[in-house]
Coordinates of C-alpha atoms and ligand atoms in Angstrom, one line a residue:
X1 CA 76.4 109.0 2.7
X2 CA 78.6 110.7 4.8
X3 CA 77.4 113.4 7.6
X4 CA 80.0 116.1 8.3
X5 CA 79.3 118.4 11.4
X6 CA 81.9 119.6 12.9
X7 CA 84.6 122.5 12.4
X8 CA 88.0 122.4 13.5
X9 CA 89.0 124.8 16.3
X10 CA 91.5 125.0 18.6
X11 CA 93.2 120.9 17.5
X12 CA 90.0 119.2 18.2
X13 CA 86.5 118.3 16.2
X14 CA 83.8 120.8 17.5
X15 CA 80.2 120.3 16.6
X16 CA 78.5 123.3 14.5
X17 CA 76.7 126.4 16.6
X18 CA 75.4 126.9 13.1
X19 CA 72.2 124.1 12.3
X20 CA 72.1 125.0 8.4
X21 CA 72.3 121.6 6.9
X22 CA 73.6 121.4 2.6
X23 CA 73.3 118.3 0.4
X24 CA 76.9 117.5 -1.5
X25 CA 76.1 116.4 -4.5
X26 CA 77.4 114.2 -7.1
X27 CA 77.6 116.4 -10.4
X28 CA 78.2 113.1 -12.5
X29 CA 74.7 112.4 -11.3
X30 CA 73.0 114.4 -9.2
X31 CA 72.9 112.1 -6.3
X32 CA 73.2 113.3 -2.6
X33 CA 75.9 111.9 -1.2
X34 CA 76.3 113.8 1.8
X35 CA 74.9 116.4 4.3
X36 CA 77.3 119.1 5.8
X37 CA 75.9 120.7 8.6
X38 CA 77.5 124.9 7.9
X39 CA 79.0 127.2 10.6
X40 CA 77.7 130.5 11.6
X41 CA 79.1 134.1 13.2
X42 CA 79.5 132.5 16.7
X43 CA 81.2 129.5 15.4
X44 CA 83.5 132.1 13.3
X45 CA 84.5 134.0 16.5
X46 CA 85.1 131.7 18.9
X47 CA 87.1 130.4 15.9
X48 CA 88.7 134.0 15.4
X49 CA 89.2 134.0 19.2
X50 CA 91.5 130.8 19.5
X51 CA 93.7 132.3 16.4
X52 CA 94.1 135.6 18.4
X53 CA 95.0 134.0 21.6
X54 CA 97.4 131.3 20.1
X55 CA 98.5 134.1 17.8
X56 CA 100.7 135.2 21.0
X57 CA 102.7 132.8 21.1
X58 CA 102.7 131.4 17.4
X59 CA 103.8 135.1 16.4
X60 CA 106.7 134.7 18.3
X61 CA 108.2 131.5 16.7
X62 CA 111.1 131.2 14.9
X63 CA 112.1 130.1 11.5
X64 CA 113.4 126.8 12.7
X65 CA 110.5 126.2 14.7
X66 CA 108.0 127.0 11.1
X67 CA 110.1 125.0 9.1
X68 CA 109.8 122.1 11.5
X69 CA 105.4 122.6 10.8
X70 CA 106.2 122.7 7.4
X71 CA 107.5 119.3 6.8
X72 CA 105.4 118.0 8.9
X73 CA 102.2 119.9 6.4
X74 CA 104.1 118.3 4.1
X75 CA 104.6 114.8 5.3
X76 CA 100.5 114.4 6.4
X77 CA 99.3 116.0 3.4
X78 CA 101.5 113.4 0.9
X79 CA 100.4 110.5 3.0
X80 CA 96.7 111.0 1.9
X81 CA 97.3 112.5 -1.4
X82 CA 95.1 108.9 -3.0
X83 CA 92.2 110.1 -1.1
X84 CA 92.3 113.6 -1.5
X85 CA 92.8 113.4 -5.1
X86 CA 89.6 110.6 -5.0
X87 CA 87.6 113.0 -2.9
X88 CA 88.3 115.7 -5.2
X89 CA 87.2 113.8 -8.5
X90 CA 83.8 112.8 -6.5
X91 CA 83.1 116.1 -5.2
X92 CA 83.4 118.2 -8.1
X93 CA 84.1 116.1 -11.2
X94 CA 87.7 117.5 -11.0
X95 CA 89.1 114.8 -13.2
X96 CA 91.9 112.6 -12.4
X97 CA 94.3 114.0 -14.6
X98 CA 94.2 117.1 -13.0
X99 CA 93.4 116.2 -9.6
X100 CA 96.0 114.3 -8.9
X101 CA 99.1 116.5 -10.2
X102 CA 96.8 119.4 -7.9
X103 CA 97.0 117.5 -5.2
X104 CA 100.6 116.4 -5.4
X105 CA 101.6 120.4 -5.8
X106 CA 99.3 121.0 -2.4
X107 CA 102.0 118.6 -1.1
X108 CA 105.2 120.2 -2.6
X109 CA 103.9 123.6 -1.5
X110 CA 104.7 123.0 2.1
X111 CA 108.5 122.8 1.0
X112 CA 108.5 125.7 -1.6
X113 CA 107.5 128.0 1.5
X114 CA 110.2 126.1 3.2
X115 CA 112.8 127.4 0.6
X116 CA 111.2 130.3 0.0
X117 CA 111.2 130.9 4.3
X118 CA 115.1 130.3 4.1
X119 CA 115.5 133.1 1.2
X120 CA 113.5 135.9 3.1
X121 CA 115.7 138.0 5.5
X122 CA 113.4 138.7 8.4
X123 CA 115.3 141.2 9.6
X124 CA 117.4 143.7 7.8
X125 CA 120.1 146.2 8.9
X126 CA 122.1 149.5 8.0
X127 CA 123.6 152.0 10.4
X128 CA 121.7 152.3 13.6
X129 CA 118.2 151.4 11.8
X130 CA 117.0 147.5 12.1
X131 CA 113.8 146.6 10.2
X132 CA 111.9 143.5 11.3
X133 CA 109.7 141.4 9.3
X134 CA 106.8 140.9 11.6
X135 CA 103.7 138.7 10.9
X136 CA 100.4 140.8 10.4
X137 CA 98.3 138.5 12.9
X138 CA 95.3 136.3 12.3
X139 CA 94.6 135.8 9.1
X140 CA 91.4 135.0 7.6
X141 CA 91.8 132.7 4.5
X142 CA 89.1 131.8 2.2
X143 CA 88.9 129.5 -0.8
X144 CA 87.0 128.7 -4.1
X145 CA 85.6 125.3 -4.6
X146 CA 87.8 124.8 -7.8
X147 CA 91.0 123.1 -6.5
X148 CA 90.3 123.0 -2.8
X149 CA 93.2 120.9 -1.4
X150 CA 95.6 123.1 -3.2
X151 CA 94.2 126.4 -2.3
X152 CA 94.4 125.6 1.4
X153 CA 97.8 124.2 1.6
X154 CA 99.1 127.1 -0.9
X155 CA 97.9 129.8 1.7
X156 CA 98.7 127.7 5.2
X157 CA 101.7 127.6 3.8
X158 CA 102.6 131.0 3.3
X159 CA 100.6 132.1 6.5
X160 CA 102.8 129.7 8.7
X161 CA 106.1 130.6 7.0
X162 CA 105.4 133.9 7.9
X163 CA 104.3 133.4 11.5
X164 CA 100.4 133.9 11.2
X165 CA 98.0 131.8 13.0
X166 CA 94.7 131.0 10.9
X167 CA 91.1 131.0 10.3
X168 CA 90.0 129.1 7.4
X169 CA 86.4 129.0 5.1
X170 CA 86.7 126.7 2.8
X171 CA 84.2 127.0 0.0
X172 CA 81.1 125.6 0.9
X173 CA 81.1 123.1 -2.2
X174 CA 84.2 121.3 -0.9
X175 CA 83.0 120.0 2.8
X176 CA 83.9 116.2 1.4
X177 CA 87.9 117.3 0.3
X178 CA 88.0 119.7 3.2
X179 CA 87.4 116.9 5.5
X180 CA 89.9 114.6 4.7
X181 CA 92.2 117.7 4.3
X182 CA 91.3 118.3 8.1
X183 CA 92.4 114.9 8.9
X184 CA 96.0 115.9 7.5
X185 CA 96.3 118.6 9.6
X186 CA 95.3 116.9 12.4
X187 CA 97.8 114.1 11.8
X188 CA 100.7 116.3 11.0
X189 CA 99.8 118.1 14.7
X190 CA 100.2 121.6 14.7
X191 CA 100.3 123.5 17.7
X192 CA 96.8 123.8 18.7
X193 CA 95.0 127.2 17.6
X194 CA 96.8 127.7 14.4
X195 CA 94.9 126.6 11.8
X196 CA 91.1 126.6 12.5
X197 CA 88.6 125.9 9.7
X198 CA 85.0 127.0 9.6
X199 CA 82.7 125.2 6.7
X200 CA 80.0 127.7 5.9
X201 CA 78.7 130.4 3.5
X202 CA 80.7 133.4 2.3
X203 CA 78.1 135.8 2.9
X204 CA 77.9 134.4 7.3
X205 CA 81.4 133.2 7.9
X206 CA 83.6 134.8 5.2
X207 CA 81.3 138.1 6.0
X208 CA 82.4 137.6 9.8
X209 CA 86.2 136.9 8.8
X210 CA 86.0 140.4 7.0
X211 CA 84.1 142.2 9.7
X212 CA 85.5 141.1 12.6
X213 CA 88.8 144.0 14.0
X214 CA 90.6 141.0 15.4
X215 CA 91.2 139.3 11.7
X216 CA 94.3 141.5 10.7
X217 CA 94.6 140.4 6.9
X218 CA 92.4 138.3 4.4
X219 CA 93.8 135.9 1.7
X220 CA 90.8 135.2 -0.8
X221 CA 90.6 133.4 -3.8
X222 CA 87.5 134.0 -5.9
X223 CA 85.8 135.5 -8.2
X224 CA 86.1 139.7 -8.6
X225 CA 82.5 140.5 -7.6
X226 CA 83.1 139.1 -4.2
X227 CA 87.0 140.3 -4.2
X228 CA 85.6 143.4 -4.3
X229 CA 82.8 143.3 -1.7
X230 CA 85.8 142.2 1.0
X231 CA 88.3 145.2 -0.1
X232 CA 84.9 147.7 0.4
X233 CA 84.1 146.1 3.7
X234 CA 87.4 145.2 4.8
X235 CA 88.2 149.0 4.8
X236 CA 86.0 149.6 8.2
X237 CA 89.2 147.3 10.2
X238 CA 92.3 148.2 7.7
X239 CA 92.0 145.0 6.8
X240 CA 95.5 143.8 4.6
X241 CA 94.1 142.1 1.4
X242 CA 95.4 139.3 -0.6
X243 CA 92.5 139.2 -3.6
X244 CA 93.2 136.5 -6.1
X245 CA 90.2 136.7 -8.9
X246 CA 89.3 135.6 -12.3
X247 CA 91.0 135.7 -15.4
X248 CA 90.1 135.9 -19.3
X249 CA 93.3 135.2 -20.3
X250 CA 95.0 135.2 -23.7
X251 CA 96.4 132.8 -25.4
X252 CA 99.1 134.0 -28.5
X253 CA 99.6 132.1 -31.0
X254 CA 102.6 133.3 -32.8
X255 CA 103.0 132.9 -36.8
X256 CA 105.8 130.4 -36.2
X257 CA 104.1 127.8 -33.8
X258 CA 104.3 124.4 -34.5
X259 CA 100.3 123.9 -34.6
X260 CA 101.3 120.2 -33.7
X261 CA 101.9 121.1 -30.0
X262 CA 100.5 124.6 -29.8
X263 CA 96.9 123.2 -30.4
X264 CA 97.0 120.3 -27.8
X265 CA 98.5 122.7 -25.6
X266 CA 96.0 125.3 -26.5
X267 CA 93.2 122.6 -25.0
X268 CA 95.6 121.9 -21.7
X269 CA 95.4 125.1 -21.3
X270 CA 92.0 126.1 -22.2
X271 CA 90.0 123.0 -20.7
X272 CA 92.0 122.6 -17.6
X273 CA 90.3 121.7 -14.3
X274 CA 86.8 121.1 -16.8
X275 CA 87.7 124.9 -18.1
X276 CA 86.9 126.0 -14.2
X277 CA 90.0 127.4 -13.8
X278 CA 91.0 131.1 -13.0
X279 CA 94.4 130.9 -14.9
X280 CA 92.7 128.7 -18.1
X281 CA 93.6 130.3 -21.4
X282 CA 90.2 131.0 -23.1
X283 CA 90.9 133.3 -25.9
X284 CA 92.9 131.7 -28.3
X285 CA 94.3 134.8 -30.9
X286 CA 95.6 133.1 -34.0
X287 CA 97.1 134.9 -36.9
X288 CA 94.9 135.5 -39.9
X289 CA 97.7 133.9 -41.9
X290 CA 96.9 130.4 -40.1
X291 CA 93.3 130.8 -39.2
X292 CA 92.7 127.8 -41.3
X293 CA 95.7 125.8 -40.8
X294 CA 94.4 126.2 -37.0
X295 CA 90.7 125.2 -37.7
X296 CA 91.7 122.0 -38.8
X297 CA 93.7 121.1 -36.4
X298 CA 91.8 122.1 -33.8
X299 CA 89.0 119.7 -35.3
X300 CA 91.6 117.0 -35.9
X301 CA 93.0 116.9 -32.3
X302 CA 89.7 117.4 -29.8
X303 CA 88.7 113.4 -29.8
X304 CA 91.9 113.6 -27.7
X305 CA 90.6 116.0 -25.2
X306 CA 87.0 113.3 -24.4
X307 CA 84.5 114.6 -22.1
X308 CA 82.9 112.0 -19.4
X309 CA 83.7 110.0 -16.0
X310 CA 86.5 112.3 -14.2
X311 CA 87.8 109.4 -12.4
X312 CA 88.7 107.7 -15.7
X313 CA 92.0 108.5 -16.7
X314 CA 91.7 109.1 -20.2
X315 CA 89.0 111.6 -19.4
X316 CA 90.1 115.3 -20.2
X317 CA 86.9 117.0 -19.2
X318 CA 84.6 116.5 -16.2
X319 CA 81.4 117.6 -14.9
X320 CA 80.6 121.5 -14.1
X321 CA 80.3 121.6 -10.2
X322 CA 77.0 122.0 -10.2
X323 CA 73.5 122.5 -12.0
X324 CA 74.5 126.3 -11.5
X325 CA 77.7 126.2 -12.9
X326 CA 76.0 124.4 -15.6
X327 CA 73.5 126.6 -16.6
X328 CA 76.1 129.6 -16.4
X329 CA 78.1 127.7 -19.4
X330 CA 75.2 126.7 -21.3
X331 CA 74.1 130.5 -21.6
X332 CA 77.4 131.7 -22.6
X333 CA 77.3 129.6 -25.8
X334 CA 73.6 130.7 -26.4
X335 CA 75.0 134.0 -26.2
X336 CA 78.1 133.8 -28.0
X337 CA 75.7 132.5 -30.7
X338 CA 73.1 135.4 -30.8
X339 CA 76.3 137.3 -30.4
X340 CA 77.3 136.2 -34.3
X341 CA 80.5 133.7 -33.4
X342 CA 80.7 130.7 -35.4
X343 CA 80.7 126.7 -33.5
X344 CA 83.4 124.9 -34.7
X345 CA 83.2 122.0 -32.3
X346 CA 80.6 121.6 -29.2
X347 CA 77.8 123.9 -29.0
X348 CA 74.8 124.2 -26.6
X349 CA 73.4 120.8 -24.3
X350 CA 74.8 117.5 -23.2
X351 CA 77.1 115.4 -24.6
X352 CA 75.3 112.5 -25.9
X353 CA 75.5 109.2 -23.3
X354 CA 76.2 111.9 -20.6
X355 CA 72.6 112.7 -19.8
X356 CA 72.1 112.5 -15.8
X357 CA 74.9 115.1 -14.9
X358 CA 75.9 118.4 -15.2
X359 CA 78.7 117.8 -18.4
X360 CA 78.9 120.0 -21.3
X361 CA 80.1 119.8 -24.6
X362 CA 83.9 121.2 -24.8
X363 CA 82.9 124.1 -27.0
X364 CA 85.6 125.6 -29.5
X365 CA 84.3 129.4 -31.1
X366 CA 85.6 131.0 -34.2
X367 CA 84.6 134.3 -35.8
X368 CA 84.9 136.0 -32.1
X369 CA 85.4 139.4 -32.0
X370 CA 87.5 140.4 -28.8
X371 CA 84.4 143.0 -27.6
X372 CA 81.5 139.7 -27.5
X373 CA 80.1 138.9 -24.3
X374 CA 82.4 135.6 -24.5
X375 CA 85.6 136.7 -24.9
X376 CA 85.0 139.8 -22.1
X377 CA 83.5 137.3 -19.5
X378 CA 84.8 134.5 -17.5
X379 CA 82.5 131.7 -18.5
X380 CA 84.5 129.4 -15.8
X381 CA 83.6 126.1 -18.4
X382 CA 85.1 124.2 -21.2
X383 CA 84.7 127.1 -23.8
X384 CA 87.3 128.3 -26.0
X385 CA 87.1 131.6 -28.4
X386 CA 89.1 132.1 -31.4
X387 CA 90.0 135.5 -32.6
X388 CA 92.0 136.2 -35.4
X389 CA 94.7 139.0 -35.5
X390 CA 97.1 140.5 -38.2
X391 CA 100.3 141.0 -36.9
X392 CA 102.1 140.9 -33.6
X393 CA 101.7 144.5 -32.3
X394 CA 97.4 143.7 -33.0
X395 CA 97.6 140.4 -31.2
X396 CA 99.3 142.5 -28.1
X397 CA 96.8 145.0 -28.3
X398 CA 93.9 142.2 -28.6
X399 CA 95.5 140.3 -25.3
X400 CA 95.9 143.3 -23.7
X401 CA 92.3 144.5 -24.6
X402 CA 90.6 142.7 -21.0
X403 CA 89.5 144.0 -17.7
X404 CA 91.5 141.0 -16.7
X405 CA 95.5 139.8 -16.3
X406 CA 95.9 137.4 -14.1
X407 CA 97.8 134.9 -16.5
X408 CA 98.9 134.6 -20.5
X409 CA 100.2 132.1 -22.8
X410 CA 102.7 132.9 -25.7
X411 CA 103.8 129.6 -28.1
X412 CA 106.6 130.3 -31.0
X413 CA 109.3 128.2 -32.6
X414 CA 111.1 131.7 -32.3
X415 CA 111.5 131.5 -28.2
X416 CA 113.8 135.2 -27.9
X417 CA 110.4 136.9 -29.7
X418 CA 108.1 134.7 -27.8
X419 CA 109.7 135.9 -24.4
X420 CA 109.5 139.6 -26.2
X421 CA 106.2 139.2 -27.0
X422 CA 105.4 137.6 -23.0
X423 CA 106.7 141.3 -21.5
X424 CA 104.5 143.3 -23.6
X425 CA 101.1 141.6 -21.8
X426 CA 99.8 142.8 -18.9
X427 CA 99.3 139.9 -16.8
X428 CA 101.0 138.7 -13.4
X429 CA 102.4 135.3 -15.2
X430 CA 102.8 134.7 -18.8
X431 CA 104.0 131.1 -19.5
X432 CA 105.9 130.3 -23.1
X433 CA 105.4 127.1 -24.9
X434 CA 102.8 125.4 -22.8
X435 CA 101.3 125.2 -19.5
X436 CA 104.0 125.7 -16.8
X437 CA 104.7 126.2 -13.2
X438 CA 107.2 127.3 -10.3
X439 CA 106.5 127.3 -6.9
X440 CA 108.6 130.6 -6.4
X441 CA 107.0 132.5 -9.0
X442 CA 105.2 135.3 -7.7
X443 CA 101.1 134.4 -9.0
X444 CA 98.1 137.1 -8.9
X445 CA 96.5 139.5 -11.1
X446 CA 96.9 142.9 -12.9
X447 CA 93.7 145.1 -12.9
X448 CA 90.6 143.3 -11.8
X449 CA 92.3 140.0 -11.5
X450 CA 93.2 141.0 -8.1
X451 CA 95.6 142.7 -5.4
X452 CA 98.8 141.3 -4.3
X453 CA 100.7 138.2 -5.3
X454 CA 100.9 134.4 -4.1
X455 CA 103.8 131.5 -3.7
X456 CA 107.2 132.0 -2.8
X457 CA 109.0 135.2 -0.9
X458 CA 106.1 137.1 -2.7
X459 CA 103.2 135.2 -1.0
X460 CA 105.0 135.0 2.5
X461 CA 106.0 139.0 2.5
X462 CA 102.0 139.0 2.1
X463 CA 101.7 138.4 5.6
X464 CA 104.2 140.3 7.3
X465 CA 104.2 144.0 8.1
X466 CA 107.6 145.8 8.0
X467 CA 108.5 147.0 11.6
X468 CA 111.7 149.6 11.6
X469 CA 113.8 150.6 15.0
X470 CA 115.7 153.2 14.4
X471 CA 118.5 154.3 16.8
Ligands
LIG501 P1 83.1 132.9 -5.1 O1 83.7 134.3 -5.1 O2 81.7 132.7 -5.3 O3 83.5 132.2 -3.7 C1 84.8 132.1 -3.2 C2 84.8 132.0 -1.7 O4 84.3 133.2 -1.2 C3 83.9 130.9 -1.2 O5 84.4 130.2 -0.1 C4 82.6 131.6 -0.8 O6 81.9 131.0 0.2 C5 83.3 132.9 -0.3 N1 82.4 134.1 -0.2 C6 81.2 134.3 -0.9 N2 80.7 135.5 -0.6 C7 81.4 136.0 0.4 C8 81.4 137.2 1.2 N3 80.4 138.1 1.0 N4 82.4 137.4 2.1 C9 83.4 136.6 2.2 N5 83.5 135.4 1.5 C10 82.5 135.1 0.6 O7 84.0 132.0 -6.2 P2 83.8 130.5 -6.6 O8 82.6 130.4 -7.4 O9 83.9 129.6 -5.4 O10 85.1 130.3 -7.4 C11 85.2 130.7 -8.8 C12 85.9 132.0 -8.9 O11 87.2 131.9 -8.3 C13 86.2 132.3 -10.4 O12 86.0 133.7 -10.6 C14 87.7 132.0 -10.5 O13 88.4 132.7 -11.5 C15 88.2 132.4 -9.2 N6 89.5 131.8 -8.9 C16 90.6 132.6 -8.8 C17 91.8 132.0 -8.6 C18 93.1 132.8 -8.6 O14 94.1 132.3 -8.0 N7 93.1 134.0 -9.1 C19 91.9 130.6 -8.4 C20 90.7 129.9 -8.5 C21 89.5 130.5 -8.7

């Protein structure tokens, strides 16, 4: 059982001013396996306090000086990468197959902001007129539970590369990963004051973070309705806003995909992270011309994708987080059966042997129409919708057809129309052929998928304000 009860402010282990004590529990079982004792206001300012003062100096540094931080992020963060990744799959039920490459890109992150630090002109002249990149000041950065490691090394990064000084909440589901994640930072000794983490509840200490005039810009990854409620009340300080939100995203298959890699592909992409992912691909639009062709193979190839233990590697689909999470799955596919879609595989309850914990049957729909409640909402589980569309121009119109556009997925043999077909969505990455990634790539959302972009120059410029001298 292990007791957490401290924040980190200022370099050192602080005991809570908050007294709210939260069981972690075990979603392969239910278990308690810890107790994390969560922060409050006063524990937010005082940590909001340390990031203004060291902000003074911090906000001063120069690139050298960041990269140096960098690679050391980097260096204490890859030495522990085993337990985080462990952590992770106990926590959550993140399974090993995606934990690990997760964690491993929370590594590599420090040294994309590296590269991407060296790209960025800070300061830019023409005639008399000099414009300075300056960094916006404390930032307030606050993370979802669904990839915790990653989330806050991918926005220290970018806040330190751009000379910010921080304030962290991690999501109060991750005390366990965020505490060997302190113990990184720790190690790689930063220059005390610039990253400060409060555990604790959005609604006190990411409420606080968004409130308080002395927090110049919040990053936040999480879902919209609470996206929202920080660009409404962030308004009363100017607050700068990073909002990275939920997704609904399409996945195109075009008439000439091999089926062969496009469905296993279509699973990766769909089921990722246990199908709790914001960028997972969860409305599968076939052409009418291969609906069946598709149906079989999708039947044929989900023994590959097994649901159980996340720390087995063979596993492709974990636990929800939790009993909530759950039960939020479990009435999507109720509903997408009132609704009028068809199971092909999965359907409502446990899988059977898996009893005790909060799994759930990878779920595959056919017969969706794109206006059901299933292929509007983000279900955040393993739940796939099929929709079947005519031609190209109706399959753009059908992935386009979402309050969402945070990411897309095009497969074709044909890779000129695929890329064609990829600029026509509305989305802020569309990825051809599979599941991809780059570090430099500019990630966020169109439309309710969020404000602003992450990772590379993109997610650096997030934290700087433009300052220009003319004369
Ligand atoms: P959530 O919005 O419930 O919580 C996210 C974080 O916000 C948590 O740390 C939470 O404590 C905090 N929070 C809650 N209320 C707050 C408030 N009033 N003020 C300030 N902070 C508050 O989301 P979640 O359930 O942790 O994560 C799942 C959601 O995150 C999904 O919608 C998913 O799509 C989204 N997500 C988006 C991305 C992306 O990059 N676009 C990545 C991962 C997850």
């Amino acid at each position: 059982m292990k007791i957490i009860s401290k924040h980190y402010i200022d370099g050192a282990f602080v005991e809570s001013h908050g007294h709210e004590v939260m069981d972690i529990i075990k979603p392969t079982n239910g278990q308690v396996i810890g107790r994390v004792t969560l922060g409050d206001e006063e524990d937010t300012r005082y940590a909001i306090s340390v990031a203004k003062r060291t902000f003074e100096t911090f906000g001063r540094t120069k690139k050298e000086e960041r990269v140096e931080i960098l690679r050391r992020l980097h260096k204490a963060v890859s030495a522990r990468t085993g337990d985080l990744t462990r952590t992770m799959v106990e926590e959550y039920g993140g399974v090993v197959q995606f934990a690990g490459p997760i964690v491993q890109a929370g590594a590599e992150v420090f040294l994309a902001a590296e590269k991407a630090l060296h790209e960025l002109p800070l300061t830019r002249s023409w005639g008399s007129t000099t414009v300075i990149m300056e960094p916006v000041g404390v930032a307030g950065l606050i993370t979802p539970w669904n990839a915790n490691a990653f989330f806050l090394c991918m926005k220290l990064a970018s806040a330190v590369a751009a000379g910010c000084t921080v304030v962290m909440k991690p999501s109060e589901l991750s005390a366990l990963q965020t505490s060997v994640w302190l113990e990184c930072i720790h190690e790689a000794q930063l220059p005390k004051g610039l990253c400060n983490v409060v555990s604790g509840r959005g609604e006190i200490v990411g409420a606080e973070l968004v409130r308080n005039p002395d927090v110049a810009k919040i990053s936040f990854t999480g879902s919209a309705a609470v996206g929202r409620s920080i660009m409404r009340d962030g308004a009363a300080t100017m607050k700068r806003v990073t909002l990275e939100l939920g997704g609904k995203s399409p996945n195109i298959l075009l008439d000439d995909a091999d089926l062969s890699k496009a469905i296993p592909d279509a699973f990766i992409i769909g089921f990722m992270n246990n199908g709790q992912a914001c960028l997972a691909g969860t409305r599968l639009l076939v052409p009418k011309s291969r609906f069946d062709e598709v149906k079989q193979m999708i039947v044929k190839t989900i023994p590959a994708f097994p649901v159980g233990d996340p720390s087995d590697p063979k596993t492709a689909v974990g636990p929800m987080v939790n009993q909530k999470q759950y039960e939020r799955v479990q009435s999507y596919i109720r509903k997408g059966i009132e609704e009028g879609a068809e199971v092909l595989v999965g359907g409502e309850g446990r899988p059977a042997g898996l009893e005790s914990g909060y799994f759930v049957k990878p779920t595959v729909f056919v017969n969706v129409k794109n206006d059901m409640t299933i292929a509007r909402e983000e279900i955040f589980g393993p739940v796939l919708s099929v929709i079947t569309y005519e031609d190209e121009k109706d399959a753009i119109r059908i992935a386009n057809d979402t309050e969402y556009g945070l990411h897309a997925y095009v497969s074709g043999t044909d890779i000129q129309r695929a890329r064609r077909v990829a600029a026509q969505i509305q989305a802020g990455r569309i990825a051809v052929n599979g599941l991809l990634d780059d570090q430099q790539a500019p990630f966020g959302g169109f439309k309710n998928s969020g404000v602003g972009r992450e990772f590379g120059i993109y997610g650096i410029e997030a934290y700087l304000e433009p300052k220009a001298i003319l004369g």
